[in-house]
Structures are given as structure tokens and as C-alpha cells.
Short mmCIF file of C-alpha atoms in Angstrom, two decimals:
data_model
loop_
_atom_site.label_atom_id
_atom_site.label_comp_id
_atom_site.label_asym_id
_atom_site.label_seq_id
_atom_site.Cartn_x
_atom_site.Cartn_y
_atom_site.Cartn_z
CA MET U 138 98.57 108.34 75.24
CA THR U 139 101.47 106.85 76.02
CA LEU U 140 100.00 103.88 79.01
CA ASN U 141 102.35 101.67 78.12
CA LEU U 142 105.02 103.57 80.01
CA VAL U 143 105.36 103.38 83.65
CA PRO U 144 107.40 105.72 85.47
CA PHE U 145 111.24 103.13 86.74
CA VAL U 146 113.56 104.93 89.68
CA SER U 147 116.92 102.40 89.08
CA VAL U 148 119.20 102.37 92.04
CA ASP U 149 121.54 104.08 89.94
CA LYS U 150 118.52 107.16 89.97
CA MET U 151 117.09 107.49 92.53
CA MET U 152 120.84 107.73 93.83
CA LYS U 153 121.38 110.82 91.93
CA LEU U 154 117.67 112.02 93.03
CA VAL U 155 118.91 112.21 96.76
CA LEU U 156 121.83 113.79 96.55
CA HIS U 157 120.32 116.07 94.13
CA LEU U 158 117.28 116.86 96.87
CA GLY U 159 120.40 116.62 99.95
CA ILE U 160 120.71 113.13 102.09
CA GLU U 161 118.91 116.41 104.93
CA ARG U 162 115.44 117.24 103.05
CA VAL U 163 115.41 113.89 102.03
CA MET U 164 114.72 113.21 105.33
CA ARG U 165 112.91 116.29 106.33
CA ASP U 166 110.38 115.14 103.53
CA LEU U 167 109.56 112.15 104.88
CA VAL U 168 109.15 113.43 108.46
CA THR U 169 107.01 115.47 106.84
CA GLU U 170 104.76 113.15 104.61
CA ILE U 171 104.96 109.97 107.08
CA GLU U 172 102.55 112.24 109.07
CA ALA U 173 100.91 113.45 106.97
CA ASP U 174 99.76 109.78 106.45
CA PHE U 175 99.42 108.89 110.07
CA ARG U 176 97.00 111.41 110.75
CA ARG U 177 94.74 110.33 107.90
CA TRP U 178 95.11 106.89 109.72
CA PRO U 179 91.88 104.81 109.89
CA LEU U 180 92.01 105.92 105.78
CA PHE U 181 94.02 103.67 104.47
CA ASP U 182 93.44 99.54 104.29
CA LYS U 183 95.81 98.15 106.71
CA THR U 184 97.42 93.83 106.83
CA PRO U 185 99.55 92.69 108.31
CA ARG U 186 102.54 92.10 105.61
CA ILE U 187 102.19 88.83 103.53
CA ALA U 188 105.77 86.58 105.08
CA SER U 189 107.30 83.95 103.43
CA HIS U 190 109.48 82.55 106.28
CA SER U 191 113.01 79.88 105.28
CA ASP U 192 115.14 78.58 108.15
CA VAL U 193 117.59 81.96 106.17
CA GLY U 194 115.36 84.65 105.93
CA VAL U 195 112.04 85.87 104.70
CA ILE U 196 110.31 87.84 102.14
CA GLU U 197 107.51 89.71 102.43
CA LEU U 198 104.73 91.89 100.35
CA MET U 199 103.73 95.25 102.26
CA PRO U 200 100.70 96.40 100.70
CA THR U 201 97.87 99.30 101.60
CA SER U 202 95.73 102.38 99.67
CA ASP U 203 93.80 104.68 100.67
CA GLY U 204 91.02 104.42 98.08
CA GLU U 205 92.82 106.67 95.10
CA THR U 206 95.84 104.49 94.94
CA TYR U 207 97.68 101.78 96.11
CA GLY U 208 100.89 100.67 96.99
CA PHE U 209 102.80 97.23 97.74
CA LYS U 210 106.34 96.56 98.35
CA TYR U 211 108.94 93.55 98.05
CA VAL U 212 111.07 93.26 100.84
CA ASN U 213 113.60 90.76 101.82
CA GLY U 214 115.72 89.92 105.04
CA HIS U 215 118.66 87.50 104.82
CA PRO U 216 121.21 88.08 107.26
CA SER U 217 123.56 85.57 105.94
CA ASN U 218 123.74 87.70 103.10
CA MET U 219 126.61 90.04 104.97
CA LYS U 220 128.69 87.03 104.79
CA LYS U 221 128.35 86.06 100.47
CA GLY U 222 128.58 90.24 100.11
CA LEU U 223 124.91 91.34 99.26
CA GLN U 224 122.74 92.87 100.59
CA THR U 225 120.96 91.64 104.11
CA VAL U 226 117.61 93.69 103.54
CA THR U 227 116.37 94.39 99.51
CA ALA U 228 113.31 96.09 98.13
CA PHE U 229 111.58 97.50 95.12
CA GLY U 230 108.22 99.26 95.05
CA LEU U 231 104.98 99.90 93.34
CA LEU U 232 102.16 102.19 92.96
CA ALA U 233 99.21 101.73 91.27
CA ASP U 234 95.98 104.21 89.87
CA VAL U 235 93.14 103.07 91.66
CA SER U 236 90.86 104.03 89.78
CA THR U 237 92.24 102.32 86.44
CA GLY U 238 95.02 99.53 87.87
CA TYR U 239 97.70 100.74 85.91
CA PRO U 240 100.90 100.91 87.54
CA VAL U 241 102.10 104.40 88.19
CA LEU U 242 104.86 104.56 89.29
CA LEU U 243 108.08 101.23 89.73
CA SER U 244 110.86 102.06 92.13
CA GLU U 245 113.64 100.49 94.10
CA MET U 246 113.39 100.40 97.71
CA THR U 247 116.62 98.61 99.41
CA ILE U 248 117.64 102.60 99.34
CA LEU U 249 114.32 104.83 100.28
CA THR U 250 113.33 101.42 102.73
CA ALA U 251 116.61 102.80 104.67
CA LEU U 252 115.67 106.40 104.71
CA ARG U 253 112.24 105.78 105.20
CA THR U 254 112.76 103.74 108.04
CA ALA U 255 115.36 106.16 109.68
CA ALA U 256 112.55 108.48 109.13
CA THR U 257 110.08 107.01 110.48
CA SER U 258 112.42 106.14 114.35
CA ALA U 259 113.23 110.68 114.04
CA MET U 260 109.77 111.28 113.44
CA ALA U 261 108.66 108.49 116.45
CA ALA U 262 111.31 110.59 118.54
CA LYS U 263 110.26 113.95 117.89
CA TRP U 264 106.59 112.74 119.77
CA LEU U 265 108.05 110.73 122.48
CA GLY U 266 111.29 110.95 122.54
CA PRO U 267 113.07 113.73 125.62
CA LYS U 268 115.02 116.91 124.99
CA THR U 269 118.45 115.63 124.40
CA ASP U 270 121.39 115.90 123.10
CA THR U 271 123.01 112.47 122.31
CA MET U 272 121.79 109.52 121.05
CA ALA U 273 123.39 105.98 121.15
CA LEU U 274 122.99 103.87 118.35
CA ILE U 275 124.13 100.13 118.76
CA GLY U 276 124.13 98.50 115.86
CA ASN U 277 126.51 100.29 112.55
CA GLY U 278 125.74 98.53 109.60
CA ALA U 279 123.33 99.56 106.22
CA GLN U 280 120.67 101.45 108.66
CA ALA U 281 123.16 103.06 110.86
CA GLU U 282 123.82 106.15 108.79
CA PHE U 283 120.87 107.03 107.84
CA GLN U 284 119.41 106.67 111.51
CA ALA U 285 121.91 108.97 112.27
CA LEU U 286 121.68 112.47 110.18
CA ALA U 287 117.34 111.39 110.61
CA PHE U 288 117.94 111.99 113.81
CA ARG U 289 120.13 115.06 113.30
CA GLU U 290 117.86 117.32 111.26
CA VAL U 291 114.88 116.08 113.04
CA CYS U 292 115.69 115.69 116.75
CA GLY U 293 118.83 117.82 116.92
CA ILE U 294 120.84 115.55 117.97
CA ARG U 295 124.34 116.83 118.22
CA GLU U 296 126.42 113.24 119.46
CA VAL U 297 126.00 109.75 118.54
CA ARG U 298 127.81 107.05 120.45
CA LEU U 299 128.22 103.66 118.00
CA TYR U 300 128.40 100.46 118.80
CA ASP U 301 129.47 96.95 117.42
CA LEU U 302 130.51 93.89 118.02
CA ASP U 303 131.83 93.70 114.66
CA PRO U 304 135.00 96.77 114.91
CA THR U 305 134.47 97.40 111.67
CA ALA U 306 131.68 97.85 111.29
CA THR U 307 131.26 100.94 113.70
CA ALA U 308 134.80 102.69 111.52
CA LYS U 309 133.10 102.59 108.17
CA CYS U 310 129.92 104.84 110.51
CA ALA U 311 132.69 106.96 112.06
CA ARG U 312 134.65 106.79 108.54
CA ASN U 313 130.79 107.83 106.27
CA LEU U 314 129.19 110.13 109.11
CA ALA U 315 132.62 112.26 109.25
CA GLY U 316 131.41 116.13 108.18
CA ARG U 317 128.12 115.61 108.59
CA ASP U 318 128.36 117.98 111.68
CA LEU U 319 127.81 115.06 114.03
CA ARG U 320 130.55 114.43 117.80
CA VAL U 321 130.67 110.74 116.20
CA VAL U 322 131.88 108.82 119.30
CA SER U 323 133.62 104.81 119.09
CA CYS U 324 132.50 103.09 122.35
CA ARG U 325 134.30 99.22 123.14
CA THR U 326 131.10 98.27 124.37
CA ALA U 327 126.61 98.86 124.41
CA GLU U 328 127.16 99.73 128.18
CA GLU U 329 129.32 102.10 127.23
CA ALA U 330 127.48 103.91 123.99
CA ILE U 331 124.79 104.42 126.43
CA GLN U 332 126.45 106.96 128.85
CA GLY U 333 125.15 109.96 128.53
CA ALA U 334 122.29 109.47 125.94
CA GLY U 335 118.47 110.10 126.14
CA ILE U 336 117.79 108.31 122.98
CA ILE U 337 118.79 104.48 122.86
CA THR U 338 118.22 103.38 119.28
CA THR U 339 118.81 99.09 118.35
CA VAL U 340 119.33 98.29 114.53
CA THR U 341 120.82 95.09 114.48
CA ALA U 342 120.85 92.16 112.16
CA ASP U 343 120.95 88.51 114.07
CA LYS U 344 117.72 86.83 112.94
CA GLN U 345 116.57 85.13 116.90
CA TYR U 346 116.21 86.58 120.08
CA ALA U 347 118.70 88.61 121.46
CA THR U 348 119.70 90.45 124.53
CA ILE U 349 121.24 93.63 122.94
CA LEU U 350 119.84 95.51 126.62
CA THR U 351 119.72 94.23 129.58
CA ASP U 352 117.56 95.83 132.05
CA ASN U 353 119.22 96.77 134.17
CA MET U 354 120.98 99.13 131.10
CA VAL U 355 118.44 101.74 130.30
CA GLY U 356 117.35 104.20 133.00
CA SER U 357 114.69 106.52 133.17
CA GLY U 358 114.17 108.70 131.13
CA VAL U 359 115.14 107.50 128.38
CA HIS U 360 113.75 107.25 124.90
CA LEU U 361 114.08 103.31 123.16
CA ASN U 362 114.46 102.86 118.94
CA ALA U 363 113.50 99.47 118.26
CA VAL U 364 114.33 99.08 115.08
CA GLY U 365 116.23 95.85 114.90
CA GLY U 366 113.49 92.69 115.96
CA ASP U 367 111.65 92.35 113.28
CA CYS U 368 110.56 89.54 113.04
CA PRO U 369 108.89 86.59 114.96
CA GLY U 370 111.88 84.40 116.67
CA LYS U 371 113.56 88.39 116.28
CA THR U 372 114.29 91.33 119.73
CA GLU U 373 116.67 92.81 120.75
CA LEU U 374 115.36 93.84 124.30
CA HIS U 375 115.73 92.29 127.12
CA ARG U 376 112.00 91.41 128.41
CA ASP U 377 111.96 94.06 131.74
CA ILE U 378 112.65 96.15 129.97
CA LEU U 379 109.09 95.87 128.05
CA LEU U 380 107.46 96.00 131.46
CA ARG U 381 109.16 99.20 133.32
CA SER U 382 108.10 101.30 129.64
CA SER U 383 105.30 102.92 127.14
CA ILE U 384 105.15 100.87 124.31
CA PHE U 385 103.83 103.04 121.28
CA VAL U 386 103.56 100.20 117.95
CA GLU U 387 102.97 100.86 114.38
CA TYR U 388 100.28 98.96 113.63
CA PRO U 389 99.67 95.62 116.86
CA ALA U 390 97.81 92.72 114.68
CA GLN U 391 101.59 93.33 112.84
CA THR U 392 103.70 94.32 116.05
CA ARG U 393 102.24 91.58 118.55
CA VAL U 394 103.67 88.89 115.85
CA GLU U 395 107.01 90.26 115.17
CA GLY U 396 108.07 93.41 117.54
CA GLU U 397 109.40 92.67 120.82
CA ILE U 398 106.15 93.73 122.19
CA GLN U 399 106.05 88.85 120.96
CA GLN U 400 108.38 89.01 124.11
CA LEU U 401 104.61 89.75 125.95
CA ALA U 402 100.72 88.76 127.12
CA PRO U 403 98.92 89.31 123.14
CA ASP U 404 97.35 91.41 125.34
CA HIS U 405 99.20 94.03 126.72
CA PRO U 406 98.54 98.03 126.66
CA VAL U 407 100.29 99.33 123.92
CA VAL U 408 99.86 103.04 122.28
CA GLU U 409 99.42 102.88 117.77
CA LEU U 410 101.95 106.42 117.24
CA TRP U 411 99.30 107.82 114.38
CA ARG U 412 97.39 108.37 117.23
CA VAL U 413 99.60 110.14 119.61
CA ILE U 414 100.58 112.30 115.97
CA ALA U 415 96.74 112.90 114.88
CA GLY U 416 96.15 114.40 118.88
CA GLU U 417 94.39 111.55 120.21
CA ALA U 418 96.80 109.32 122.98
CA PRO U 419 99.41 111.46 124.75
CA GLY U 420 102.98 111.06 124.06
CA ARG U 421 105.72 111.09 126.94
CA THR U 422 103.97 112.61 129.81
CA SER U 423 106.86 112.32 132.02
CA ALA U 424 110.65 113.36 133.01
CA ALA U 425 111.26 109.46 133.66
CA GLU U 426 109.49 107.88 131.64
CA ILE U 427 110.65 105.35 129.65
CA THR U 428 108.88 105.54 126.27
CA LEU U 429 109.86 102.31 123.62
CA PHE U 430 109.35 102.60 120.06
CA ASP U 431 108.85 98.97 118.55
CA SER U 432 110.06 99.93 115.06
CA VAL U 433 108.99 96.52 112.41
CA GLY U 434 107.90 99.11 109.57
CA PHE U 435 104.72 99.44 108.52
CA ALA U 436 103.20 99.00 104.51
CA ILE U 437 102.10 102.95 104.96
CA GLU U 438 104.83 104.30 105.31
CA ASP U 439 106.17 102.29 101.82
CA PHE U 440 103.37 104.17 100.60
CA SER U 441 104.19 107.41 101.68
CA ALA U 442 107.68 107.51 100.57
CA LEU U 443 106.95 105.85 97.46
CA ARG U 444 104.54 109.03 96.72
CA TYR U 445 106.93 111.50 98.44
CA ILE U 446 109.32 110.35 95.07
CA ARG U 447 106.54 110.36 92.97
CA GLY U 448 106.43 113.59 93.06
CA LYS U 449 110.09 114.25 92.77
CA LEU U 450 109.97 112.56 89.27
CA ALA U 451 108.63 116.34 86.94
CA GLU U 452 110.93 118.20 89.48
CA THR U 453 114.54 115.90 89.37
CA GLY U 454 114.01 114.05 86.44
CA PHE U 455 115.53 111.02 87.42
CA TYR U 456 113.62 108.49 86.37
CA ASP U 457 112.93 106.14 83.16
CA ASP U 458 110.14 104.67 81.54
CA LEU U 459 109.45 101.40 81.12
CA ASP U 460 107.83 100.00 78.76
CA MET U 461 105.59 97.09 81.43
CA ILE U 462 102.03 98.03 80.49
CA ALA U 463 100.21 96.23 77.40
CA ASP U 464 98.68 98.85 75.58
CA PRO U 465 96.53 97.43 72.49
CA ASP U 466 94.60 99.47 69.91
CA ASP U 467 91.57 97.47 70.85
CA PRO U 468 91.27 96.37 74.36
CA ARG U 469 89.87 93.25 73.61
CA ASP U 470 92.44 92.28 71.27
CA LEU U 471 95.83 91.97 72.99
CA PHE U 472 96.07 88.44 70.67
CA GLY U 473 96.50 90.40 67.82
CA MET U 474 98.69 92.97 69.07
CA ILE U 475 101.14 90.14 68.90
CA LEU U 476 100.49 89.36 65.15
CA ARG U 477 101.28 92.46 64.76
CA ALA U 478 103.99 92.85 66.55
CA ALA U 479 105.69 90.34 63.57
CA GLN U 480 105.14 93.19 61.11
CA HIS U 481 107.37 94.85 62.37
#
């Protein structure tokens, strides 16, 4: 047995795996995996992510376990990185066998987080959103294309209306989505982008209280997918929009600190999305209702994504074996293993 070896999915291998399976298939599969884990939500250990904040960003650990497998993700959020030519968000994750504590997968999660974030957004809109073929995508950075493709694949979106404060970001997004069976409309203002859109996604990066959407911009019947507000002091929507919306969240104890609802009273009513998927709570109840998915990202979604990737390794072969665990012949003789290494 090679207990010392742990499958490792590098960035290169993750890209090859996703391209081999197809981005569209991966999006569909991730929605299926996340929905399945949301239906067994009570089985999981749940805790707000452990965050270390600084003036320039945040570094977080996101752990969970279903009793058989343990998982965690390391992730950062540094909006100023972009000015240095660096990613705003980077991540890696690990799965371990609860019965032994041994790791069974180590993986990059910068790409995988982008995929699972988009899949979770589309999953929420599938359960909460109106029937529509048009969405507005405000904020056209690193997450934008993933969101557009997830909504096309899961929700049947055919027109994506783009807006970003930086026109080069919009041009980049439009270029990357060309030939993807989407009508892409580049807009000059947020107001223009939301015209005719039944779903509005905000995914901006600045670490500050912001008003990407004002109250008068949001009419009845739309679904709001608020992705960018994901840490204390960082929001995207005007408070009055929240007061007119039915609000759905992942884990209230985390979202009340990090999400759009940090602007509201601690007891403001919200619905946990897993309850809708499990049939324990209603989703959209009328055509005129404004539904809001206050998305901050939760560890169970990362767990689902990591387990999905692990399940595809034998099929695809896109991984390397990492010599990660000390495995002496005698478990009590770790020091002796070091001495014997000098003889080789």
C-alpha cells in the first residue's frame, strides 16, 4: 500500500480535467452534487468560516464534515491584488478520511471555487427565480464568465447584459463568451444592463459598503443574485432593496456577518436555501415577489465540489501523487525512518 501518497490536482490538471469533461457538464454536475448535499444539510458540521482580516483583505478557512469525510478550503480575498497583476481570490482545499484522519485529496481551488460559486448561484436561481431568458451581470471580472455559463446551462438564460465600471473588463467578458450560444450585450450603465432582465447578478470586488443597485432600479418579479458582498463591511445593494425582498441564505450565522443582510437587524427573517431544496420551505410564492439570494459561499459547497473532483480522478487521470504522509514500517518509529533515509 502507498499510504504516503495523496492525489493532488494542480492548476494545470484542474484545467485539463474541466476541459476534458466540458465546462457545461461540470456546471450541471456541480449543481447536482451541491443539491444532494443541501438535502442532507443537517448531517454536516457547520460553522462560520474562520477569518483573519487585514486592511487590504482577508484570509479564511472553511471547514466541514459529514461524519465520514472531512473537508476544508483555504481562501483569500484581496481586491487590491488586481492592481498588482494578481488574482483577487486564490484557494486550495483538502478532503480527509474521518476514520483515520488521513488526507485523500489535495486540490487547487482557485478555479474550482469559481466553478462552484457560479453553480451555487444558478442552483439558487433555479429554485427561486422567475422564468426568464435574460440576466444582467454587473461586475465583469474573474467570476463573470462562470456565472453566465452556469445560468445558461442550468436556468436556460440566452441573453446576458454586461456592465462594469471598467469597460475593458466588459470587453474581456464579451470576448470570452463569444461562440457560447449566448447573446451578449455590453452596456454603458448598470441601469441599461438591468433592462428586461429577470435575473440580476452583482459580482463586484471592492472591499467596501457600495451601492451597485439603488432601490429604484429593482422592480417587482426579479431574482437578485448578490455574490460580491461576502465579508464584513462589504455590500452591493441598497438597504431598501433588502426590505422589499424575500431573502434566502446559506448559513445565517455567517451571512448576517458577511452578507448583504449585515445591513439589517440581527433578527430580520431569512430562509435557509437548503430548506427550499429539501422541500421544507417555499421558494418564490408569487410572480411579483422579489427574491434575493444573499450569497457569501459556505463550506458545504466546497465539500461538494472537492468530492466531485475526487470522484472524477479515476475516470480522467488528471492528478499527481504527492508524497505527503510519513509512513514508517513501524508507526512508533518515525525517528528511525529519518535515520534510515540517510542510508539511501
